[in-house]
Amino acid sequence: MVVAATFFALMGSFVKLGAQHFSSTELVFWRTLIGALALGGAALWRRERFATPLLRYHLQRGVIGYVSLLMSFYAIAHLPLAMASTLTYTSPMFLALLSVVLLREKLPARAMLGLALGFAGVVLLLRPTLSGDVWFAGLMGLVSGFLAGWSYLHVRELGRQGEAEWRVVFYFALISTIGGLLLMCLERWHAVTWDNAWLLLGVGATATLAQLAMTRAYKVGRKLTAANLSYLTVVFSSLLGALVWGDVLTVDSLLAMGLIVVSGMLASRR
């Protein structure tokens, strides 16, 4: 999970750099295309079966996850890297909330406290954003976290049905690639040159390696430990934001990010 967090933070950096050359829709398309080709090629090499009786769940997860990814990339392109990453990592908080609303699950008091802390952190983190020129990017980041939490409900159901992890990741990448291709019919493609191709390869490679490492962590490690370590992405993103772009976080922002991280850890202890 530490490796996954490192690559997710690096992916955010490539997205932020790539946003100078490509739209968010293009970045998502190339990111998922590279992932689909890599995972699909590996599955063919191992002679895995692509057929699945759970295609409906894959479609639902793929569509929701794709929209979440679009909004996340938009937020990364227009917000400080640490802030965008933190908003995306509100997903455990929303997953806990949706489990109550949609699945009628009961949460312990500790998880309810986590939700309260998380929403307080979101309000504190977005307060300066909503009063500035980048309020829309902040809203997109928050909605991305909500949709990611919703998509994880489908991932959990796929796991309960015994679906192989590689198929969950592959079909998400495939559906997102098809969705990106359809959306790009409505936009103008930017030329891929020797000067910017490395950014696309960086986005795709780091995202694929991060997902594989994360899947491995949840498969062989303790799920609670893995979930808590995933928040290292926020730490690494903060460091990269400060080193590469000179991002300066206020005391309020650091407090808000801390509340959201603690909220996710408590919500994961359900």
Short mmCIF file of N, CA and C in Angstrom, two decimals, residues 19 66 69 94 120:
data_model
loop_
_atom_site.label_atom_id
_atom_site.label_comp_id
_atom_site.label_asym_id
_atom_site.label_seq_id
_atom_site.Cartn_x
_atom_site.Cartn_y
_atom_site.Cartn_z
N ALA A 19 -2.05 18.44 -17.75
CA ALA A 19 -3.16 19.35 -17.96
C ALA A 19 -2.75 20.58 -18.76
N TYR A 66 -15.91 5.99 -13.83
CA TYR A 66 -15.37 6.84 -14.90
C TYR A 66 -15.70 8.31 -14.65
N LEU A 69 -13.54 9.58 -11.96
CA LEU A 69 -12.17 9.81 -12.43
C LEU A 69 -12.06 11.12 -13.21
N PHE A 94 -17.97 8.68 2.35
CA PHE A 94 -19.21 8.54 1.61
C PHE A 94 -19.62 7.07 1.49
N ALA A 120 -16.93 17.99 8.79
CA ALA A 120 -16.37 19.24 9.32
C ALA A 120 -15.08 19.58 8.58
#
